[in-house]
Tab-separated table of N, CA, C and O in Angstrom:
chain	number	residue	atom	x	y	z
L	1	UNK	N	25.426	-149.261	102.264
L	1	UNK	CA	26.091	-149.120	100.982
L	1	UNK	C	26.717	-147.735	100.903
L	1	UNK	O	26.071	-146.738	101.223
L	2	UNK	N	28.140	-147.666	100.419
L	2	UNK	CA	28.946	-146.424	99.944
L	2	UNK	C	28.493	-145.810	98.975
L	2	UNK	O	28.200	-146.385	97.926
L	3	UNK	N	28.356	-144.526	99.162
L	3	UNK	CA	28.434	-143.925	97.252
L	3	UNK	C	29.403	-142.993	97.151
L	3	UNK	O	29.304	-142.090	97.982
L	4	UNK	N	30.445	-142.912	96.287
L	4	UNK	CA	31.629	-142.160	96.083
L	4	UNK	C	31.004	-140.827	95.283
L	4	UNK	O	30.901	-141.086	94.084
L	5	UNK	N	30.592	-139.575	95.592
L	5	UNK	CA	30.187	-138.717	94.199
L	5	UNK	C	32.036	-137.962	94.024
L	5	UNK	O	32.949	-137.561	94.746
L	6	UNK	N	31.719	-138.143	92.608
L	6	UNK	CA	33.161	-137.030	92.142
L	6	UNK	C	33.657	-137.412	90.994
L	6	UNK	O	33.667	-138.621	90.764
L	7	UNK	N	34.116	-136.606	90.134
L	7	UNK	CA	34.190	-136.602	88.959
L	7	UNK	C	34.558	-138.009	88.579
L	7	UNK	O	35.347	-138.412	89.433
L	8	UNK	N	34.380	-138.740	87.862
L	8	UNK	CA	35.204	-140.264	87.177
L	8	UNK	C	36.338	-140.117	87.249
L	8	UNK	O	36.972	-140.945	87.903
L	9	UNK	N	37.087	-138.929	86.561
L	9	UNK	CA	38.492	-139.353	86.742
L	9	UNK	C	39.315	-139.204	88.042
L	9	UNK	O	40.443	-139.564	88.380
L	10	UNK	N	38.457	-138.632	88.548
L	10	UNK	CA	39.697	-138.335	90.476
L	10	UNK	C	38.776	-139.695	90.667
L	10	UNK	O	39.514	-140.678	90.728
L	11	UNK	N	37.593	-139.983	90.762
L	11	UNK	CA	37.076	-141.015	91.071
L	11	UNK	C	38.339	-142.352	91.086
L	11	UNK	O	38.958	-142.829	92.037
L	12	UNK	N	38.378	-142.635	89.796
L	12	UNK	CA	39.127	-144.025	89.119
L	12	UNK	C	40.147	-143.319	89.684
L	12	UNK	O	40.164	-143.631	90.874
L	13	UNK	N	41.153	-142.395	89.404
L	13	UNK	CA	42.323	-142.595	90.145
L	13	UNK	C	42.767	-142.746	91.486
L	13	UNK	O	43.870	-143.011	91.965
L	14	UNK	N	41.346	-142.454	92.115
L	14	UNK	CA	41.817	-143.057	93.348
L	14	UNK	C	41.513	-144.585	93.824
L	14	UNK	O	42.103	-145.210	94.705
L	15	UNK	N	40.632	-144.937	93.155
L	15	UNK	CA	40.445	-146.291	93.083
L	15	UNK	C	41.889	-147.590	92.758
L	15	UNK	O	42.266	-148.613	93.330
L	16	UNK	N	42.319	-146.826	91.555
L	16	UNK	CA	43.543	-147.333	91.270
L	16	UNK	C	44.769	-147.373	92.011
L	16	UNK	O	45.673	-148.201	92.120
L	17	UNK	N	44.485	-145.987	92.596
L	17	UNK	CA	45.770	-145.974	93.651
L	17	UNK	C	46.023	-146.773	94.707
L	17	UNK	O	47.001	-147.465	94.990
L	18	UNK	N	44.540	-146.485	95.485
L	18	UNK	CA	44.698	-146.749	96.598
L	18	UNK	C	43.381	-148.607	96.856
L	18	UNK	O	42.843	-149.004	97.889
L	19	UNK	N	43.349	-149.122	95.662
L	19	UNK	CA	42.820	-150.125	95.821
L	19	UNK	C	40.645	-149.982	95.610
L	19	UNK	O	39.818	-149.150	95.239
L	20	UNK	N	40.689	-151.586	96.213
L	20	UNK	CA	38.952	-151.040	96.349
L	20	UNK	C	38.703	-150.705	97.854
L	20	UNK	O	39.578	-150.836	98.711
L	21	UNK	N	37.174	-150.169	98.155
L	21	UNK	CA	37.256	-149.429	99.537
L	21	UNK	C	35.526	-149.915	99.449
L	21	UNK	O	34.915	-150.491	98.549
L	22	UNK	N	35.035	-149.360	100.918
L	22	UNK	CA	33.967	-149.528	101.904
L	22	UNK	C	33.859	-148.576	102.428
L	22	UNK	O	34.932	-148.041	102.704
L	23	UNK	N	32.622	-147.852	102.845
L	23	UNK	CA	32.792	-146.662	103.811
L	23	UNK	C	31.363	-146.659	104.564
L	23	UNK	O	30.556	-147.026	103.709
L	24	UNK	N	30.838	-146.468	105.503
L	24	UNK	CA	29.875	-146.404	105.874
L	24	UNK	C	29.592	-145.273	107.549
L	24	UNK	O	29.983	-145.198	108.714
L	25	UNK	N	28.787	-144.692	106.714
L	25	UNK	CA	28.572	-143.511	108.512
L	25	UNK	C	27.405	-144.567	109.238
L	25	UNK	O	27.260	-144.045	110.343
L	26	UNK	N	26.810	-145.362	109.209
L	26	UNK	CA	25.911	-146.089	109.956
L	26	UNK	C	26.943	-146.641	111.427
L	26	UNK	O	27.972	-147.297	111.589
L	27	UNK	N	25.939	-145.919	112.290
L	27	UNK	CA	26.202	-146.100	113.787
L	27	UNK	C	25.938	-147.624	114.195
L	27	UNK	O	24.802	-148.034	113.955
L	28	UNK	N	26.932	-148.602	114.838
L	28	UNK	CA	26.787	-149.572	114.678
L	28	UNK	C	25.590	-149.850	115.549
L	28	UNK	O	25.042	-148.769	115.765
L	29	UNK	N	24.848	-150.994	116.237
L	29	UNK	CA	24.181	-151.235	117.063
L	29	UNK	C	23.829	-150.827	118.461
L	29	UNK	O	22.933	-150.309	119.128
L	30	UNK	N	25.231	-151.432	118.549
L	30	UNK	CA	25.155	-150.966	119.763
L	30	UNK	C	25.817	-149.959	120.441
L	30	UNK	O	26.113	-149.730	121.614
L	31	UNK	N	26.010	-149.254	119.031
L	31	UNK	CA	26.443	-147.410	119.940
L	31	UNK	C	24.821	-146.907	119.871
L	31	UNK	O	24.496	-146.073	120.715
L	32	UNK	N	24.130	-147.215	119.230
L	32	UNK	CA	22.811	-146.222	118.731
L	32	UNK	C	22.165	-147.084	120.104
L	32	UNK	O	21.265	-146.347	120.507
L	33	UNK	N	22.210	-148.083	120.833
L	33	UNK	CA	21.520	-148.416	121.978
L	33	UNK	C	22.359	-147.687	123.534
L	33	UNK	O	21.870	-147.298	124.595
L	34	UNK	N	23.185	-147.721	123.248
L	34	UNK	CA	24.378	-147.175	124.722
L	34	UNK	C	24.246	-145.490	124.451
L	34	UNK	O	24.829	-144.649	125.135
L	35	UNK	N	23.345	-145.193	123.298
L	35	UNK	CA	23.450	-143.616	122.937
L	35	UNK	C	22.118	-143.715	123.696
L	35	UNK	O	22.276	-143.318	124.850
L	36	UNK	N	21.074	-144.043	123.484
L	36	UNK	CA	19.740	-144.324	124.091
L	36	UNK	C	19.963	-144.110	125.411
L	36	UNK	O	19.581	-143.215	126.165
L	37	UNK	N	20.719	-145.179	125.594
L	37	UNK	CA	20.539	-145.381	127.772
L	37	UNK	C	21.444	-144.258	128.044
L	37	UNK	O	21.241	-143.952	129.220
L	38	UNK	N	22.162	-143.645	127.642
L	38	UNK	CA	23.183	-142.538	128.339
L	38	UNK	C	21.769	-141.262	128.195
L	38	UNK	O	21.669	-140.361	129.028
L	39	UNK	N	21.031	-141.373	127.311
L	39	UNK	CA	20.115	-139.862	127.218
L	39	UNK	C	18.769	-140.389	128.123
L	39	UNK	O	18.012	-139.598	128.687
L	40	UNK	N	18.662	-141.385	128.146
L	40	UNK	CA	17.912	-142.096	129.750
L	40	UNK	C	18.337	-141.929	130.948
L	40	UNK	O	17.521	-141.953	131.869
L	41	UNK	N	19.936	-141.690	131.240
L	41	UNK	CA	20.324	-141.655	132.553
L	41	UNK	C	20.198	-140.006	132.744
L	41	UNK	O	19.506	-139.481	133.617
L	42	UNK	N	21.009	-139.278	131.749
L	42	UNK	CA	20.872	-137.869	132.095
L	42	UNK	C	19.454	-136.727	132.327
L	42	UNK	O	19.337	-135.572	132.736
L	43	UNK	N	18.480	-137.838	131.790
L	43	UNK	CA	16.986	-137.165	132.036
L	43	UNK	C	16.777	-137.464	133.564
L	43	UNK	O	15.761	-136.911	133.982
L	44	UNK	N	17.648	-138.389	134.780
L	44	UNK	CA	17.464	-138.697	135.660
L	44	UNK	C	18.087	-138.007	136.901
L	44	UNK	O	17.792	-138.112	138.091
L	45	UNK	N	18.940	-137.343	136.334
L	45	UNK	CA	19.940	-136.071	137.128
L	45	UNK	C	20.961	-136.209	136.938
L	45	UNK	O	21.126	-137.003	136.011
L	46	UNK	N	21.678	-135.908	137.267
L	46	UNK	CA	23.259	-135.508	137.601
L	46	UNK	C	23.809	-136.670	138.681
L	46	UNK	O	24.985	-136.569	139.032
L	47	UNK	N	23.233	-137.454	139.064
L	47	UNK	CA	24.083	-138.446	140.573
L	47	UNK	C	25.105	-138.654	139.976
L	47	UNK	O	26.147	-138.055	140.244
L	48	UNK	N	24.962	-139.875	138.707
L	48	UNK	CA	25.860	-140.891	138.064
L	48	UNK	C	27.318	-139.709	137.509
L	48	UNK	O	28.496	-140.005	137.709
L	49	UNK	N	26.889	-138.467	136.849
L	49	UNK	CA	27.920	-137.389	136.402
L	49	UNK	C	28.754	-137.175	137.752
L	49	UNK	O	29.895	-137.621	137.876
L	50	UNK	N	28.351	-136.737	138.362
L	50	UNK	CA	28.620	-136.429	139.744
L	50	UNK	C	29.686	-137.130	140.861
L	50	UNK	O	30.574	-136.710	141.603
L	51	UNK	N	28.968	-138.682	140.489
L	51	UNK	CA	29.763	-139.133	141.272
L	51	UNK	C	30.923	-140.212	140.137
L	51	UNK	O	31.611	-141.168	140.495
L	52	UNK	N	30.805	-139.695	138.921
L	52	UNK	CA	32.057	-140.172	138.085
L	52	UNK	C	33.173	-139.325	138.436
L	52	UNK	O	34.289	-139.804	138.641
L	53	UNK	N	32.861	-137.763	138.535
L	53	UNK	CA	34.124	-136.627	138.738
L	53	UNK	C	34.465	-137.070	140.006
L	53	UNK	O	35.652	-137.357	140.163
L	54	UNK	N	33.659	-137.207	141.021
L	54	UNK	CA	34.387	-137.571	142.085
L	54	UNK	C	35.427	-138.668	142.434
L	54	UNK	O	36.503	-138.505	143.009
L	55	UNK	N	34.840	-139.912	141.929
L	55	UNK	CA	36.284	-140.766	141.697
L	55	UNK	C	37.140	-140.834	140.802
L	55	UNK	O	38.097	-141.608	140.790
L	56	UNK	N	36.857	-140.019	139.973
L	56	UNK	CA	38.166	-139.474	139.254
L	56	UNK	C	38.885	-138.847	139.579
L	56	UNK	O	39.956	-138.693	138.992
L	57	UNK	N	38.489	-138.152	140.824
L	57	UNK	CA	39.608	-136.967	141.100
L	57	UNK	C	40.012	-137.768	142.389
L	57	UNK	O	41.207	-137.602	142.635
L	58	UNK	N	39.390	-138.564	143.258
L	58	UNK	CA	39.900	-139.190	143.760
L	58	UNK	C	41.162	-140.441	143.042
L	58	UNK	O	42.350	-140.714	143.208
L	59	UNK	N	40.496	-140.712	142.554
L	59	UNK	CA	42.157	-142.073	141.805
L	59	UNK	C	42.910	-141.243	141.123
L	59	UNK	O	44.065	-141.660	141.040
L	60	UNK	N	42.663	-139.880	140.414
L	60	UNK	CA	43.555	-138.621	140.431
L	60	UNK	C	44.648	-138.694	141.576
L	60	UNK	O	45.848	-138.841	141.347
L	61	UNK	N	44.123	-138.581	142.759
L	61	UNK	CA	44.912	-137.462	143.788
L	61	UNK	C	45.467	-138.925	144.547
L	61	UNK	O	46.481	-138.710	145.211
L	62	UNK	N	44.952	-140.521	144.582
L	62	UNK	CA	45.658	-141.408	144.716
L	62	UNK	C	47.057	-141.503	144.029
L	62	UNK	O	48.142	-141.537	144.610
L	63	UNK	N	46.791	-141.547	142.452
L	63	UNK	CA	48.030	-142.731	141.787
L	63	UNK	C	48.927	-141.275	141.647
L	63	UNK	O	50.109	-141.602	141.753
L	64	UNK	N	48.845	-140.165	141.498
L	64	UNK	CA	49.427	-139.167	141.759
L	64	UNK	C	50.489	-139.108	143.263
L	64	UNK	O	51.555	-138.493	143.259
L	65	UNK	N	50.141	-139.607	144.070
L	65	UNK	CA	50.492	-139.473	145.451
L	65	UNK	C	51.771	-140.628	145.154
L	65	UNK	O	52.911	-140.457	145.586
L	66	UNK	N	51.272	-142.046	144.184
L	66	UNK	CA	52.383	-143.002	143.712
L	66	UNK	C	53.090	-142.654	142.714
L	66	UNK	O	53.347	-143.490	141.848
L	67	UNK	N	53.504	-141.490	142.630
L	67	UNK	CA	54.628	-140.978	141.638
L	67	UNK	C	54.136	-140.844	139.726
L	67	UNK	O	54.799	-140.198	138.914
L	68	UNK	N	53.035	-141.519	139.437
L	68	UNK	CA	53.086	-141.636	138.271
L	68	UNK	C	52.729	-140.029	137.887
L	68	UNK	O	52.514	-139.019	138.557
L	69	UNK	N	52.790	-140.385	136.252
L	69	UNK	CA	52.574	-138.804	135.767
L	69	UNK	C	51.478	-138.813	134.917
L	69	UNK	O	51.542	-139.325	133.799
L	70	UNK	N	50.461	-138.281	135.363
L	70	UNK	CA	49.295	-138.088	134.741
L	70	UNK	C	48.856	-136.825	133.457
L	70	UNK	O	49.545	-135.873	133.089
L	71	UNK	N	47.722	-137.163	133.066
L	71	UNK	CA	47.538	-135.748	132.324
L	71	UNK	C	45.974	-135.494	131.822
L	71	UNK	O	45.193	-136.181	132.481
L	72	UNK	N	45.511	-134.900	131.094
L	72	UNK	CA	44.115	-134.595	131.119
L	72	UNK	C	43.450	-134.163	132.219
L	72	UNK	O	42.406	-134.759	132.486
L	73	UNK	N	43.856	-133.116	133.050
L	73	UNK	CA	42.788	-132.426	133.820
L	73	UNK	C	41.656	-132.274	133.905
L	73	UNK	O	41.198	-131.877	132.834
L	74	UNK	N	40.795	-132.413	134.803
L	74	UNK	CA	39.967	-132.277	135.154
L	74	UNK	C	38.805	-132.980	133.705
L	74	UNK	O	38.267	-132.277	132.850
L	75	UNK	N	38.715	-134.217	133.803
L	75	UNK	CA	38.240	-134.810	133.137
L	75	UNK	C	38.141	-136.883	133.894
L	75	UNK	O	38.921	-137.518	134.603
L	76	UNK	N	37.134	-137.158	133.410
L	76	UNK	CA	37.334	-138.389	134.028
L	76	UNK	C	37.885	-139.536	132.944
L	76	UNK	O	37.467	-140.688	133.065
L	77	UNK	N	38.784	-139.216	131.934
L	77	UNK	CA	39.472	-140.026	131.845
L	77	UNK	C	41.094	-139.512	132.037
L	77	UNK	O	41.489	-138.372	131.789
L	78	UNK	N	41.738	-140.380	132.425
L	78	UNK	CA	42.813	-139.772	133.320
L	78	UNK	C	44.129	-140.804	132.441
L	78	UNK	O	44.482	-141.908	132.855
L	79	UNK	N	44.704	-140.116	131.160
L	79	UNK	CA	46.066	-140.945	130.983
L	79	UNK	C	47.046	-140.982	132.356
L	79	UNK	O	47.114	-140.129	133.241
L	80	UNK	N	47.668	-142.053	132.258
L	80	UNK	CA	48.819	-142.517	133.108
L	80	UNK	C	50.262	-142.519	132.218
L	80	UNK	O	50.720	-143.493	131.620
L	81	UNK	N	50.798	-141.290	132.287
L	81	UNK	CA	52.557	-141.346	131.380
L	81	UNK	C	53.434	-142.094	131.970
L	81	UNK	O	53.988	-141.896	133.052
L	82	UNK	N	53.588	-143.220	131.023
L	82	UNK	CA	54.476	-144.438	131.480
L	82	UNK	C	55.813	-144.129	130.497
L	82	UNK	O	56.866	-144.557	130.972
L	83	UNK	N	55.888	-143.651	129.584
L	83	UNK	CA	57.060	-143.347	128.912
L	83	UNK	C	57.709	-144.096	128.255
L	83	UNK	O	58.772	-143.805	127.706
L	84	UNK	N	57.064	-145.335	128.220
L	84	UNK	CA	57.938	-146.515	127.134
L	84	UNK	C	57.088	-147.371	126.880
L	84	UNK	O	56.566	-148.077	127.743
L	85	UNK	N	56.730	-147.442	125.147
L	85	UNK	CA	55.908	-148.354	124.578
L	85	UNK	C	55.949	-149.815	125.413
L	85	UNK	O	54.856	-150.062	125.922
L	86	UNK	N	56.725	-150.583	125.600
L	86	UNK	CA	56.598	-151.629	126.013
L	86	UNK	C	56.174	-151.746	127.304
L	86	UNK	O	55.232	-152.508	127.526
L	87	UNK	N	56.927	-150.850	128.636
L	87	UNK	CA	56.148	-150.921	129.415
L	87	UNK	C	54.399	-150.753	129.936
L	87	UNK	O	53.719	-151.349	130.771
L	88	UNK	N	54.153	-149.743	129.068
L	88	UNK	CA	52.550	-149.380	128.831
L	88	UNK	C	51.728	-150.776	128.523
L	88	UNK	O	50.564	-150.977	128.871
L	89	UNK	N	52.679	-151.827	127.704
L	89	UNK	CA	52.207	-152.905	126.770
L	89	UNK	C	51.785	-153.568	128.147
L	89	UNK	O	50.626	-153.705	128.538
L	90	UNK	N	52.990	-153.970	128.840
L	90	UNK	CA	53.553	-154.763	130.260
L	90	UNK	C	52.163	-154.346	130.828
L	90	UNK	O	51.101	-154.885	130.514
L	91	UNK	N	52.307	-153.331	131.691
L	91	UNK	CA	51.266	-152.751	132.592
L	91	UNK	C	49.634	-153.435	132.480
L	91	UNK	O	48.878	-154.017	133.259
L	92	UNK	N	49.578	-152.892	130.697
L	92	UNK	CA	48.228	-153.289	130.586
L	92	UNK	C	48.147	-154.656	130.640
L	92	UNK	O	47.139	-154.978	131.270
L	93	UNK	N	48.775	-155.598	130.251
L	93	UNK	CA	48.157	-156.910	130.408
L	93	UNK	C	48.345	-157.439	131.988
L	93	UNK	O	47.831	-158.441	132.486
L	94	UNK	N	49.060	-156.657	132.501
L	94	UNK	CA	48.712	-157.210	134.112
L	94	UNK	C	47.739	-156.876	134.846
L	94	UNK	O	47.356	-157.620	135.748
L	95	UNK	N	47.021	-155.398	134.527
L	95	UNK	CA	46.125	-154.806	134.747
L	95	UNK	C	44.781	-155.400	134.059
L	95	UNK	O	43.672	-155.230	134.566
L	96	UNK	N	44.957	-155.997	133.048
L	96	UNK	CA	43.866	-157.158	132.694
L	96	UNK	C	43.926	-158.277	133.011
L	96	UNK	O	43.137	-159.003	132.405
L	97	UNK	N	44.825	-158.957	134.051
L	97	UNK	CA	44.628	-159.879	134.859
L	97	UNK	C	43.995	-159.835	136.121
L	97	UNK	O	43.691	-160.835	136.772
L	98	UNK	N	43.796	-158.635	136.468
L	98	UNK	CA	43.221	-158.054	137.858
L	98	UNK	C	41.695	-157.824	137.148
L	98	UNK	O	40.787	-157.848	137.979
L	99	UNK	N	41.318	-157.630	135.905
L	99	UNK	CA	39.661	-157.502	135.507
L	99	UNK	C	39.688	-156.007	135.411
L	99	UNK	O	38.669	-155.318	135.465
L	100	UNK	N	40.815	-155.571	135.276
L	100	UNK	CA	40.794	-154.007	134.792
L	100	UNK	C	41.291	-153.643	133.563
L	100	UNK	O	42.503	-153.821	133.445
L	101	UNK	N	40.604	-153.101	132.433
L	101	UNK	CA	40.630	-152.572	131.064
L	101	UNK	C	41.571	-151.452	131.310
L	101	UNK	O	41.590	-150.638	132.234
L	102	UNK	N	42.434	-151.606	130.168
L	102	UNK	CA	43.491	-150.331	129.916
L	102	UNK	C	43.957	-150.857	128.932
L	102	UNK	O	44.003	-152.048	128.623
L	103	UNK	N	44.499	-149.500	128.155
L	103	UNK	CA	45.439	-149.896	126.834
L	103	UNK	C	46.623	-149.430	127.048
L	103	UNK	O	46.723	-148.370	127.666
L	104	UNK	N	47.709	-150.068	126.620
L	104	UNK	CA	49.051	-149.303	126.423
L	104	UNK	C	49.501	-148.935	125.187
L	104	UNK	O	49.858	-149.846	124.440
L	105	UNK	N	49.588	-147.403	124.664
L	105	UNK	CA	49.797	-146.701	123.357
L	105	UNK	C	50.751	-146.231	123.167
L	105	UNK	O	51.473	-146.450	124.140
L	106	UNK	N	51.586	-145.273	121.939
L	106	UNK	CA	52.250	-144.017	122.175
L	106	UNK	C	50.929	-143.318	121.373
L	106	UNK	O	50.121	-143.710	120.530
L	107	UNK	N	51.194	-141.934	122.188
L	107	UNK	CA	50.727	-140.908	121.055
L	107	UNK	C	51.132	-140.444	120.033
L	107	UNK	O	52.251	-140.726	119.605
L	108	UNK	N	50.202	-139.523	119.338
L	108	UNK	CA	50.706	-139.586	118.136
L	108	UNK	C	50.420	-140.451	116.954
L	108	UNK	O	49.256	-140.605	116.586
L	109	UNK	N	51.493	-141.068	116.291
L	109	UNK	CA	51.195	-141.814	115.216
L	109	UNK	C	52.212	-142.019	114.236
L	109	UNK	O	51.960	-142.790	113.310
L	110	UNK	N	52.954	-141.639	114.273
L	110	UNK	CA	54.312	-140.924	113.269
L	110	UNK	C	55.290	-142.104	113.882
L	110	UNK	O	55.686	-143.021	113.163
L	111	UNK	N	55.626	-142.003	115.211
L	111	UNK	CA	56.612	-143.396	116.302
L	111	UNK	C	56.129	-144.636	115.757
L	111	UNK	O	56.971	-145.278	115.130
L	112	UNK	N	55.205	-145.030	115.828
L	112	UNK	CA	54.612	-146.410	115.650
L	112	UNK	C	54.769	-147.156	114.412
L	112	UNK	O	54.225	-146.918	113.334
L	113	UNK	N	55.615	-148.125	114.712
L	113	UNK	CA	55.785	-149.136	113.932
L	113	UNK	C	54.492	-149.234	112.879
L	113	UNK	O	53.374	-149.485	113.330
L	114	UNK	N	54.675	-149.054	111.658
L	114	UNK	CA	53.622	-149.590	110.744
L	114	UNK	C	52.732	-148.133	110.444
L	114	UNK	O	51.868	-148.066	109.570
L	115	UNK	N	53.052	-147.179	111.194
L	115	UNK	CA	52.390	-145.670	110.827
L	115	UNK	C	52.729	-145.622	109.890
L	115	UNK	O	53.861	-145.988	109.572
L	116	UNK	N	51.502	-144.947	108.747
L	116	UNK	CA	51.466	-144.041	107.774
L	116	UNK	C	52.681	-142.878	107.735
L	116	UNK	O	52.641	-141.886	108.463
L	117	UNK	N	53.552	-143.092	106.968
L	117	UNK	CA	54.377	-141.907	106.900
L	117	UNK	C	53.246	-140.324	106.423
L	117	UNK	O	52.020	-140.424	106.379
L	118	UNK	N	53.775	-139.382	106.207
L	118	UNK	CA	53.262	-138.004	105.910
L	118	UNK	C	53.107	-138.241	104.544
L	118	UNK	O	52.017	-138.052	104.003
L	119	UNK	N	53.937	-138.576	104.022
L	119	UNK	CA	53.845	-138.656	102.507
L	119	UNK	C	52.864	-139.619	101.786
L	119	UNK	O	51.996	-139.326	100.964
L	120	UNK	N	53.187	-140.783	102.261
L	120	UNK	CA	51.819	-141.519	102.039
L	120	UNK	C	50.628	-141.181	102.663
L	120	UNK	O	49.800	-141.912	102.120
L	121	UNK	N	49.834	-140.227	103.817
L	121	UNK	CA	48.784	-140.026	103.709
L	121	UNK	C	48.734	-138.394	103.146
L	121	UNK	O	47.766	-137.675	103.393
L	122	UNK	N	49.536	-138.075	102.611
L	122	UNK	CA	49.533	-136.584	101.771
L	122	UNK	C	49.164	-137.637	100.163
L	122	UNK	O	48.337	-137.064	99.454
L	123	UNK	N	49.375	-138.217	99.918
L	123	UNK	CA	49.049	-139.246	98.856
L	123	UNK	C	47.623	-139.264	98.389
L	123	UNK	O	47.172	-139.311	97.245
L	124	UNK	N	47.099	-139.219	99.412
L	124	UNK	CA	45.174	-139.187	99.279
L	124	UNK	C	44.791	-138.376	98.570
L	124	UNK	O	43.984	-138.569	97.661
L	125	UNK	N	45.539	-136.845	98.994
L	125	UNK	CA	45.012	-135.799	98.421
L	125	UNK	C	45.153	-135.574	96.801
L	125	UNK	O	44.392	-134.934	96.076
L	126	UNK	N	46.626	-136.453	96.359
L	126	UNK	CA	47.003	-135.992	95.199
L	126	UNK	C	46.285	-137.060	93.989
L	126	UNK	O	46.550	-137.004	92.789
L	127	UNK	N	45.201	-138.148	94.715
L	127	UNK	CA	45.381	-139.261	93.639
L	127	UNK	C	44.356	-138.808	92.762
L	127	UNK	O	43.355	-138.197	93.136
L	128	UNK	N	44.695	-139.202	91.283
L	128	UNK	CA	43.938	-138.897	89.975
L	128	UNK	C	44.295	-137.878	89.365
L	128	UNK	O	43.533	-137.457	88.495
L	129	UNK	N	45.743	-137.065	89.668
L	129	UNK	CA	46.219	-135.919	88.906
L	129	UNK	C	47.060	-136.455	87.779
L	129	UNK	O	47.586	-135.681	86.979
């Protein structure tokens, strides 16, 4: 259950504005179990850390070698810059025909069809004046 504290009237005006709402910080299930086994593996050493950087920097220094343009250094998740919403779209669903997970995005948020303009989420701040 939500509890909104704040004065009634910014309260109700934002209610009014922006509709009715839900909010909840409760960690769903099964992050609070995959949070468990990740603090189970790391009480066990370093192998699994270890040998994640390593094939990361290996399929790093692979798909690199195939022209694409990468980014996030030295980290094991490794974007692939494809440069056009649709192709990213393309990619990923062929890449989930092979049993490999990927998303195709833009960054950002502002480009994307159906984004929140600035003004409407500057809106939040002003409701109940």
């Amino acid at each position: 259950m939500a509890i909104l504290r704040a004065k009634a009237k910014w309260s109700t005006g934002c209610v009014s504005a922006y509709g009715a709402y839900l909010f909840s910080n409760t960690l769903m299930p099964a992050i609070a179990g995959a949070s468990i086994k990740v603090f189970e593996l790391i009480r066990h050493g370093d192998a699994l850390r270890e040998r994640l950087f390593t094939n990361a920097a290996r399929f790093r220094s692979e798909i690199g070698k195939l022209g694409f343009m990468l980014a996030g250094a030295d980290q094991p998740l490794i974007p692939v810059m494809l440069g056009e919403a649709t192709l990213a779209q393309e990619m990923a669903a062929r890449m989930l025909k092979r049993d490999i997970y990927v998303i195709g995005f833009l960054p950002g948020g502002a480009e994307r069809p159906g984004a929140h303009p600035h003004a409407d989420v500057g809106g939040a701040f002003h409701c109940g004046h």
